XYZ file of N, CA and C in Angstrom:
156
model
N 0.807 -1.198 0.000
C -0.034 0.014 0.003
C 0.856 1.270 -0.018
N 1.910 1.279 0.889
C 2.766 2.469 0.951
C 3.527 2.644 -0.336
N 3.903 1.516 -0.979
C 4.630 1.593 -2.269
C 3.726 2.290 -3.314
N 2.450 1.941 -3.331
C 1.512 2.570 -4.273
C 1.367 4.060 -4.028
N 1.348 4.437 -2.747
C 1.228 5.875 -2.412
C 2.517 6.641 -2.866
N 3.649 5.996 -2.756
C 4.894 6.649 -3.211
C 4.810 6.817 -4.713
N 4.353 5.812 -5.430
C 4.255 5.893 -6.886
C 3.293 7.002 -7.290
N 2.164 7.046 -6.633
C 1.170 8.123 -6.888
C 1.762 9.481 -6.602
N 2.450 9.617 -5.507
C 3.044 10.919 -5.119
C 4.083 11.323 -6.142
N 4.893 10.361 -6.578
C 5.929 10.701 -7.605
C 5.272 11.141 -8.898
N 4.220 10.377 -9.309
C 3.516 10.762 -10.578
C 2.868 12.139 -10.462
N 2.292 12.443 -9.337
C 1.648 13.775 -9.139
C 2.679 14.893 -9.174
N 3.850 14.654 -8.573
C 4.936 15.615 -8.647
C 5.437 15.858 -10.009
N 5.532 14.811 -10.818
C 5.975 14.932 -12.198
C 4.968 15.752 -12.970
N 3.705 15.465 -12.786
C 2.622 16.204 -13.470
C 2.709 17.677 -13.067
N 2.847 17.942 -11.785
C 2.926 19.320 -11.261
C 4.114 20.047 -11.907
N 5.234 19.419 -11.943
C 6.424 20.028 -12.548
C 6.193 20.350 -14.032
N 5.565 19.446 -14.734
C 5.263 19.675 -16.150
C 4.331 20.829 -16.305
N 3.291 20.932 -15.505
C 2.321 22.027 -15.590
C 3.033 23.356 -15.300
N 3.870 23.365 -14.266
C 4.580 24.615 -13.898
C 5.491 25.031 -15.081
N 6.196 24.029 -15.689
C 7.075 24.303 -16.818
C 6.296 24.920 -17.982
N 5.130 24.315 -18.283
C 4.330 24.822 -19.398
C 3.816 26.222 -19.115
N 3.341 26.456 -17.898
C 2.842 27.799 -17.548
C 3.926 28.809 -17.627
N 5.126 28.466 -17.169
C 6.273 29.339 -17.201
C 6.618 29.732 -18.646
N 6.646 28.724 -19.485
C 6.906 28.982 -20.909
C 5.856 29.845 -21.551
N 4.607 29.604 -21.166
C 3.484 30.380 -21.745
C 3.585 31.866 -21.306
N 3.864 32.085 -20.028
C 4.033 33.419 -19.523
C 5.217 34.096 -20.202
N 6.309 33.392 -20.382
C 7.470 34.032 -21.028
C 7.113 34.426 -22.421
N 6.446 33.576 -23.197
C 6.027 33.916 -24.538
C 5.080 35.093 -24.556
N 4.161 35.103 -23.588
C 3.187 36.185 -23.550
C 3.826 37.482 -23.210
N 4.795 37.478 -22.305
C 5.537 38.716 -21.970
C 6.344 39.247 -23.104
N 6.826 38.351 -23.972
C 7.581 38.805 -25.102
C 6.692 39.496 -26.180
N 5.415 39.000 -26.277
C 4.559 39.511 -27.314
C 3.704 40.686 -26.844
N 3.542 40.826 -25.523
C 2.716 41.908 -24.978
C 3.582 43.132 -24.700
N 3.156 44.233 -25.163
C 3.839 45.480 -24.827
C 3.044 46.256 -23.858
N 3.741 46.948 -22.945
C 3.069 47.672 -21.879
C 3.232 49.174 -22.213
N 2.149 49.898 -22.145
C 2.125 51.302 -22.477
C 1.753 52.103 -21.210
N 2.735 52.474 -20.375
C 2.445 53.130 -19.158
C 1.753 54.524 -19.369
N 2.031 55.135 -20.476
C 1.438 56.469 -20.712
C -0.055 56.434 -20.867
N -0.598 55.293 -21.270
C -2.051 55.209 -21.530
C -2.836 55.286 -20.201
N -2.234 54.847 -19.075
C -2.929 54.886 -17.805
C -2.872 56.280 -17.175
N -2.005 57.146 -17.633
C -1.899 58.459 -17.033
C -3.188 59.343 -17.336
N -3.857 59.056 -18.355
C -5.023 59.848 -18.758
C -6.307 59.416 -18.052
N -6.231 58.322 -17.296
C -7.466 57.842 -16.656
C -7.640 58.459 -15.292
N -8.867 58.700 -14.940
C -9.164 59.211 -13.610
C -9.033 58.037 -12.635
N -9.057 58.353 -11.329
C -8.942 57.342 -10.320
C -10.101 56.334 -10.430
N -11.289 56.814 -10.607
C -12.454 55.932 -10.690
C -12.362 54.985 -11.914
N -11.819 55.454 -13.010
C -11.617 54.609 -14.202
C -10.558 53.553 -13.959
N -9.493 53.899 -13.244
C -8.466 52.972 -12.917
C -8.984 51.867 -11.952
N -9.764 52.271 -11.011
C -10.304 51.360 -10.012
C -11.287 50.362 -10.621
N -11.966 50.728 -11.713
C -12.955 49.847 -12.320
C -12.286 48.703 -13.082
N -11.038 48.799 -13.433
C -10.377 47.730 -14.185
C -10.234 46.537 -13.345
């Protein structure tokens, strides 16, 4: 029984690491393609900023 739990735990950790790797790659790609324009937020009032 304990051996099965160790195998399940190992498999879950491998799945978790793969998901984290894929998310990290996705965020990296997204950050490369997304440009941030800080000047566009300067024209908004406080209430407009808070509604985002």
